[in-house]
Amino acid sequence: MNTLFRLKEWFIYHLFADTVYNIHSPFVFEFWQNVIQPARKDMLYQTHILPILRQLYANKSQLAKHDLGTGKNSGTETVARVAKTSSIVPKYGHILHQIVRYFKPQIMIELGTCFGISTRYLCHDFTGTHFYSIEGSPQRLQIAQSCLSDFDSTKLILIQGSFENVLPQILEKHSYIDLVFVDGNHTFEATQKYFTLILPHVHAGTLLIFDDIHWSKGMCRAWKYIYTHPKVTLSIDLFQIGICFFNSRLAKQNIILHY
């Protein structure tokens, strides 16, 4: 069912996606020029991500299933399978990398560390002060800690726990958050809840990035709820990820951008 749904969403996306040359927003053109174009030439996957993934792909150790997004939380699966099915693909990982490089957020949050692949994309050029990455599975986080051991642990803070418990604790420490990457519980209710919790902490320069926005009917509904919210001005749909901006100087619109 989900596979057919995603194929339909993929077809609709390509049917309606615009190239940057059909969009008249100077901000979106700058985003395309400074984020999307460099992402297409980004070599981070080859140089820093692939060597780690190869080790994970060779790891046949069994882990307890822990996936709130799909509801599959019984039984076991190998490290290799989780790495192959849950790690962000290079195409979108490079977008995360270039967003951090260009916008230079100071305080970031990631909901869903898994083995730390998306974390590496986000952290590679991070020059800010705090990057919190939350993971519900202690087994997955233990592997992520090993994969991310070369980063400064005073800046990259890995936390094990539920998003519902940990996220409010982090938000209490900071009046404003610059970037949040939400890649966790892929349900309408959970995604809406995270968005609502984060909303009081956004400012004109905040970016909220949601993964798998076309993964299911619930996620499509959540994405629509988010991009139509009055506080969100510009939103960009790149199919797998959706990016929200809160700058009041930007015109209210949801742009489906070919990538």
Short mmCIF file of N, CA, C and O in Angstrom, two decimals, residues 123-217:
data_model
loop_
_atom_site.label_atom_id
_atom_site.label_comp_id
_atom_site.label_asym_id
_atom_site.label_seq_id
_atom_site.Cartn_x
_atom_site.Cartn_y
_atom_site.Cartn_z
N CYS A 123 26.65 17.89 10.53
CA CYS A 123 27.70 18.33 11.45
C CYS A 123 29.01 18.67 10.75
O CYS A 123 29.87 19.33 11.34
N HIS A 124 29.17 18.23 9.52
CA HIS A 124 30.48 18.33 8.86
C HIS A 124 31.00 19.77 8.83
O HIS A 124 32.18 20.02 9.10
N ASP A 125 30.16 20.72 8.47
CA ASP A 125 30.56 22.13 8.41
C ASP A 125 29.85 22.98 9.46
O ASP A 125 29.68 24.18 9.28
N PHE A 126 29.43 22.33 10.55
CA PHE A 126 28.74 23.05 11.62
C PHE A 126 29.74 23.87 12.43
O PHE A 126 30.71 23.34 12.96
N THR A 127 29.50 25.17 12.51
CA THR A 127 30.39 26.07 13.25
C THR A 127 29.69 26.72 14.43
O THR A 127 30.21 27.66 15.02
N GLY A 128 28.50 26.21 14.76
CA GLY A 128 27.71 26.79 15.85
C GLY A 128 28.14 26.28 17.21
O GLY A 128 29.24 25.74 17.40
N THR A 129 27.24 26.42 18.17
CA THR A 129 27.58 26.10 19.56
C THR A 129 26.97 24.79 20.06
O THR A 129 27.60 24.08 20.85
N HIS A 130 25.74 24.46 19.64
CA HIS A 130 25.06 23.27 20.14
C HIS A 130 24.33 22.55 19.01
O HIS A 130 23.54 23.17 18.29
N PHE A 131 24.59 21.26 18.89
CA PHE A 131 23.85 20.40 17.97
C PHE A 131 23.38 19.18 18.76
O PHE A 131 24.18 18.33 19.12
N TYR A 132 22.09 19.14 19.04
CA TYR A 132 21.50 18.04 19.79
C TYR A 132 20.89 17.03 18.81
O TYR A 132 20.09 17.40 17.95
N SER A 133 21.27 15.76 18.96
CA SER A 133 20.68 14.71 18.13
C SER A 133 20.09 13.65 19.05
O SER A 133 20.78 13.12 19.92
N ILE A 134 18.80 13.37 18.86
CA ILE A 134 18.05 12.50 19.77
C ILE A 134 17.72 11.19 19.07
O ILE A 134 17.25 11.19 17.93
N GLU A 135 17.93 10.09 19.78
CA GLU A 135 17.61 8.77 19.24
C GLU A 135 16.92 7.94 20.32
O GLU A 135 17.36 7.91 21.47
N GLY A 136 15.83 7.27 19.93
CA GLY A 136 15.07 6.48 20.89
C GLY A 136 15.70 5.15 21.22
O GLY A 136 15.57 4.66 22.35
N SER A 137 16.39 4.53 20.27
CA SER A 137 16.97 3.21 20.47
C SER A 137 18.37 3.30 21.08
O SER A 137 19.27 3.86 20.45
N PRO A 138 18.58 2.72 22.25
CA PRO A 138 19.94 2.74 22.83
C PRO A 138 20.95 1.98 21.99
O PRO A 138 22.12 2.36 21.93
N GLN A 139 20.51 0.91 21.33
CA GLN A 139 21.44 0.14 20.49
C GLN A 139 21.89 0.94 19.29
O GLN A 139 23.07 0.94 18.93
N ARG A 140 20.95 1.61 18.65
CA ARG A 140 21.31 2.44 17.49
C ARG A 140 22.22 3.59 17.90
O ARG A 140 23.18 3.92 17.20
N LEU A 141 21.91 4.20 19.04
CA LEU A 141 22.72 5.35 19.48
C LEU A 141 24.14 4.92 19.82
O LEU A 141 25.09 5.67 19.58
N GLN A 142 24.29 3.73 20.36
CA GLN A 142 25.64 3.23 20.68
C GLN A 142 26.48 3.13 19.40
O GLN A 142 27.66 3.48 19.39
N ILE A 143 25.87 2.65 18.32
CA ILE A 143 26.58 2.56 17.04
C ILE A 143 26.85 3.97 16.51
O ILE A 143 27.94 4.25 15.99
N ALA A 144 25.87 4.86 16.63
CA ALA A 144 26.06 6.24 16.17
C ALA A 144 27.22 6.91 16.90
O ALA A 144 27.99 7.66 16.29
N GLN A 145 27.34 6.66 18.20
CA GLN A 145 28.43 7.26 18.97
C GLN A 145 29.79 6.85 18.41
O GLN A 145 30.72 7.65 18.35
N SER A 146 29.88 5.59 17.98
CA SER A 146 31.12 5.11 17.38
C SER A 146 31.36 5.77 16.02
O SER A 146 32.48 6.18 15.70
N CYS A 147 30.29 5.90 15.22
CA CYS A 147 30.40 6.49 13.88
C CYS A 147 30.70 7.98 13.92
O CYS A 147 31.21 8.55 12.94
N LEU A 148 30.38 8.64 15.04
CA LEU A 148 30.53 10.10 15.14
C LEU A 148 31.62 10.50 16.13
O LEU A 148 31.68 11.65 16.55
N SER A 149 32.48 9.56 16.48
CA SER A 149 33.47 9.81 17.54
C SER A 149 34.50 10.87 17.17
O SER A 149 35.18 11.41 18.05
N ASP A 150 34.62 11.21 15.89
CA ASP A 150 35.61 12.20 15.47
C ASP A 150 35.11 13.63 15.61
O ASP A 150 35.88 14.58 15.40
N PHE A 151 33.84 13.82 15.99
CA PHE A 151 33.31 15.18 16.16
C PHE A 151 33.46 15.64 17.61
O PHE A 151 33.52 14.82 18.54
N ASP A 152 33.48 16.94 17.78
CA ASP A 152 33.61 17.56 19.10
C ASP A 152 32.38 17.26 19.94
O ASP A 152 31.28 17.75 19.64
N SER A 153 32.55 16.50 21.01
CA SER A 153 31.41 16.10 21.84
C SER A 153 30.85 17.24 22.68
O SER A 153 29.78 17.10 23.28
N THR A 154 31.55 18.36 22.74
CA THR A 154 30.99 19.51 23.45
C THR A 154 30.00 20.27 22.58
O THR A 154 29.18 21.04 23.09
N LYS A 155 30.09 20.06 21.27
CA LYS A 155 29.15 20.70 20.33
C LYS A 155 28.08 19.73 19.88
O LYS A 155 26.90 20.08 19.80
N LEU A 156 28.48 18.50 19.54
CA LEU A 156 27.54 17.47 19.10
C LEU A 156 27.14 16.65 20.32
O LEU A 156 27.93 15.89 20.87
N ILE A 157 25.89 16.82 20.72
CA ILE A 157 25.40 16.19 21.94
C ILE A 157 24.38 15.13 21.56
O ILE A 157 23.27 15.44 21.10
N LEU A 158 24.75 13.86 21.73
CA LEU A 158 23.88 12.74 21.40
C LEU A 158 23.09 12.34 22.65
O LEU A 158 23.66 12.13 23.72
N ILE A 159 21.77 12.23 22.50
CA ILE A 159 20.90 11.96 23.64
C ILE A 159 19.99 10.79 23.32
O ILE A 159 19.34 10.77 22.27
N GLN A 160 19.93 9.83 24.24
CA GLN A 160 19.02 8.70 24.08
C GLN A 160 17.74 8.96 24.87
O GLN A 160 17.78 9.33 26.04
N GLY A 161 16.61 8.78 24.21
CA GLY A 161 15.33 8.99 24.88
C GLY A 161 14.24 9.25 23.87
O GLY A 161 14.50 9.36 22.66
N SER A 162 13.03 9.35 24.34
CA SER A 162 11.90 9.63 23.44
C SER A 162 11.90 11.12 23.08
O SER A 162 12.27 11.97 23.89
N PHE A 163 11.47 11.41 21.86
CA PHE A 163 11.40 12.81 21.44
C PHE A 163 10.47 13.59 22.36
O PHE A 163 10.74 14.75 22.68
N GLU A 164 9.37 12.98 22.76
CA GLU A 164 8.37 13.66 23.59
C GLU A 164 8.96 14.11 24.92
O GLU A 164 8.58 15.16 25.45
N ASN A 165 9.91 13.35 25.45
CA ASN A 165 10.53 13.70 26.73
C ASN A 165 11.73 14.61 26.58
O ASN A 165 11.91 15.56 27.35
N VAL A 166 12.57 14.33 25.59
CA VAL A 166 13.85 15.04 25.47
C VAL A 166 13.69 16.40 24.79
O VAL A 166 14.31 17.38 25.21
N LEU A 167 12.87 16.46 23.74
CA LEU A 167 12.73 17.72 22.99
C LEU A 167 12.31 18.89 23.88
O LEU A 167 12.94 19.96 23.81
N PRO A 168 11.28 18.75 24.73
CA PRO A 168 10.92 19.89 25.60
C PRO A 168 12.05 20.31 26.52
O PRO A 168 12.21 21.51 26.81
N GLN A 169 12.86 19.35 26.98
CA GLN A 169 13.99 19.69 27.86
C GLN A 169 15.03 20.54 27.13
O GLN A 169 15.58 21.49 27.70
N ILE A 170 15.29 20.21 25.87
CA ILE A 170 16.24 21.00 25.08
C ILE A 170 15.67 22.39 24.80
O ILE A 170 16.37 23.40 24.94
N LEU A 171 14.40 22.45 24.44
CA LEU A 171 13.79 23.73 24.10
C LEU A 171 13.74 24.67 25.31
O LEU A 171 13.80 25.89 25.15
N GLU A 172 13.67 24.11 26.51
CA GLU A 172 13.68 24.93 27.72
C GLU A 172 15.00 25.68 27.88
O GLU A 172 15.06 26.74 28.50
N LYS A 173 16.07 25.13 27.32
CA LYS A 173 17.40 25.72 27.47
C LYS A 173 17.66 26.85 26.50
O LYS A 173 18.59 27.64 26.69
N HIS A 174 16.88 26.92 25.40
CA HIS A 174 17.17 27.88 24.34
C HIS A 174 15.90 28.62 23.93
O HIS A 174 14.90 27.98 23.57
N SER A 175 15.97 29.92 23.94
CA SER A 175 14.81 30.72 23.51
C SER A 175 14.54 30.53 22.03
O SER A 175 13.38 30.49 21.60
N TYR A 176 15.62 30.41 21.26
CA TYR A 176 15.49 30.29 19.81
C TYR A 176 16.32 29.13 19.29
O TYR A 176 17.42 28.85 19.80
N ILE A 177 15.79 28.46 18.28
CA ILE A 177 16.48 27.37 17.60
C ILE A 177 16.64 27.77 16.14
O ILE A 177 15.72 28.30 15.52
N ASP A 178 17.81 27.49 15.57
CA ASP A 178 18.10 27.93 14.21
C ASP A 178 17.74 26.89 13.15
O ASP A 178 17.36 27.25 12.03
N LEU A 179 17.89 25.62 13.48
CA LEU A 179 17.60 24.57 12.50
C LEU A 179 17.15 23.31 13.24
O LEU A 179 17.75 22.92 14.23
N VAL A 180 16.08 22.69 12.72
CA VAL A 180 15.62 21.40 13.24
C VAL A 180 15.39 20.47 12.06
O VAL A 180 14.73 20.84 11.08
N PHE A 181 15.97 19.26 12.16
CA PHE A 181 15.73 18.23 11.15
C PHE A 181 14.90 17.14 11.80
O PHE A 181 15.35 16.48 12.75
N VAL A 182 13.67 16.97 11.33
CA VAL A 182 12.73 16.01 11.92
C VAL A 182 12.70 14.75 11.06
O VAL A 182 12.20 14.76 9.94
N ASP A 183 13.26 13.67 11.59
CA ASP A 183 13.30 12.40 10.88
C ASP A 183 13.02 11.30 11.90
O ASP A 183 13.87 10.47 12.19
N GLY A 184 11.81 11.32 12.45
CA GLY A 184 11.49 10.38 13.50
C GLY A 184 10.19 9.66 13.29
O GLY A 184 9.99 8.99 12.28
N ASN A 185 9.30 9.85 14.20
CA ASN A 185 8.00 9.17 14.17
C ASN A 185 7.16 9.72 13.01
O ASN A 185 6.62 10.81 13.09
N HIS A 186 7.04 8.94 11.95
CA HIS A 186 6.39 9.43 10.73
C HIS A 186 4.88 9.22 10.77
O HIS A 186 4.31 8.49 9.95
N THR A 187 4.24 9.87 11.73
CA THR A 187 2.79 9.88 11.79
C THR A 187 2.32 11.32 11.82
O THR A 187 3.08 12.23 12.18
N PHE A 188 1.07 11.53 11.43
CA PHE A 188 0.54 12.89 11.44
C PHE A 188 0.58 13.48 12.84
O PHE A 188 1.04 14.60 13.05
N GLU A 189 0.10 12.70 13.81
CA GLU A 189 -0.03 13.21 15.18
C GLU A 189 1.33 13.59 15.77
O GLU A 189 1.49 14.66 16.37
N ALA A 190 2.31 12.71 15.59
CA ALA A 190 3.64 12.98 16.16
C ALA A 190 4.30 14.17 15.47
O ALA A 190 4.86 15.05 16.14
N THR A 191 4.25 14.22 14.15
CA THR A 191 4.88 15.31 13.40
C THR A 191 4.24 16.65 13.76
O THR A 191 4.93 17.66 13.95
N GLN A 192 2.92 16.66 13.86
CA GLN A 192 2.21 17.88 14.26
C GLN A 192 2.64 18.31 15.67
O GLN A 192 2.83 19.51 15.93
N LYS A 193 2.80 17.34 16.56
CA LYS A 193 3.19 17.65 17.94
C LYS A 193 4.59 18.26 17.99
O LYS A 193 4.82 19.25 18.70
N TYR A 194 5.54 17.68 17.25
CA TYR A 194 6.90 18.22 17.24
C TYR A 194 6.90 19.65 16.69
O TYR A 194 7.55 20.54 17.24
N PHE A 195 6.17 19.86 15.62
CA PHE A 195 6.07 21.19 15.01
C PHE A 195 5.52 22.20 16.01
O PHE A 195 6.05 23.30 16.15
N THR A 196 4.48 21.81 16.72
CA THR A 196 3.84 22.70 17.70
C THR A 196 4.79 23.02 18.85
O THR A 196 4.84 24.16 19.33
N LEU A 197 5.58 22.04 19.29
CA LEU A 197 6.54 22.26 20.36
C LEU A 197 7.65 23.23 19.93
O LEU A 197 8.07 24.09 20.71
N ILE A 198 8.09 23.09 18.70
CA ILE A 198 9.21 23.90 18.21
C ILE A 198 8.78 25.32 17.87
O ILE A 198 9.57 26.27 18.02
N LEU A 199 7.54 25.50 17.46
CA LEU A 199 7.07 26.78 16.92
C LEU A 199 7.37 28.00 17.79
O LEU A 199 7.78 29.04 17.27
N PRO A 200 7.19 27.94 19.13
CA PRO A 200 7.50 29.13 19.94
C PRO A 200 8.98 29.50 19.95
O PRO A 200 9.34 30.58 20.44
N HIS A 201 9.83 28.65 19.41
CA HIS A 201 11.28 28.87 19.46
C HIS A 201 11.87 29.24 18.11
O HIS A 201 13.09 29.28 17.95
N VAL A 202 11.02 29.50 17.11
CA VAL A 202 11.53 29.89 15.80
C VAL A 202 11.72 31.40 15.74
O VAL A 202 11.14 32.15 16.51
N HIS A 203 12.56 31.82 14.81
CA HIS A 203 12.77 33.25 14.53
C HIS A 203 12.85 33.41 13.02
O HIS A 203 12.68 32.44 12.27
N ALA A 204 13.12 34.60 12.57
CA ALA A 204 13.08 34.88 11.13
C ALA A 204 14.08 34.05 10.34
O ALA A 204 13.88 33.79 9.16
N GLY A 205 15.15 33.61 11.00
CA GLY A 205 16.16 32.84 10.29
C GLY A 205 16.09 31.34 10.51
O GLY A 205 16.95 30.60 10.01
N THR A 206 15.07 30.87 11.21
CA THR A 206 14.95 29.44 11.51
C THR A 206 14.59 28.63 10.26
O THR A 206 13.79 29.09 9.43
N LEU A 207 15.16 27.44 10.16
CA LEU A 207 14.77 26.47 9.14
C LEU A 207 14.28 25.21 9.83
O LEU A 207 14.95 24.68 10.71
N LEU A 208 13.10 24.75 9.44
CA LEU A 208 12.60 23.44 9.87
C LEU A 208 12.60 22.53 8.65
O LEU A 208 12.03 22.88 7.62
N ILE A 209 13.23 21.38 8.79
CA ILE A 209 13.34 20.43 7.67
C ILE A 209 12.66 19.13 8.09
O ILE A 209 13.01 18.55 9.14
N PHE A 210 11.71 18.67 7.30
CA PHE A 210 10.97 17.45 7.59
C PHE A 210 11.30 16.39 6.55
O PHE A 210 11.24 16.66 5.35
N ASP A 211 11.65 15.21 7.03
CA ASP A 211 11.99 14.11 6.12
C ASP A 211 10.75 13.29 5.79
O ASP A 211 9.80 13.24 6.58
N ASP A 212 10.77 12.65 4.63
CA ASP A 212 9.70 11.72 4.22
C ASP A 212 8.32 12.36 4.20
O ASP A 212 7.33 11.78 4.66
N ILE A 213 8.22 13.56 3.64
CA ILE A 213 6.94 14.27 3.66
C ILE A 213 5.89 13.64 2.75
O ILE A 213 4.71 13.94 2.86
N HIS A 214 6.33 12.77 1.84
CA HIS A 214 5.38 12.06 0.96
C HIS A 214 5.38 10.55 1.24
O HIS A 214 4.98 9.77 0.38
N TRP A 215 5.81 10.17 2.43
CA TRP A 215 5.97 8.76 2.77
C TRP A 215 4.63 8.04 2.94
O TRP A 215 4.51 6.86 2.64
N SER A 216 3.63 8.75 3.43
CA SER A 216 2.32 8.16 3.69
C SER A 216 1.26 9.25 3.63
O SER A 216 1.58 10.45 3.58
N LYS A 217 0.00 8.84 3.67
CA LYS A 217 -1.09 9.82 3.70
C LYS A 217 -0.98 10.69 4.95
O LYS A 217 -1.24 11.90 4.90
#
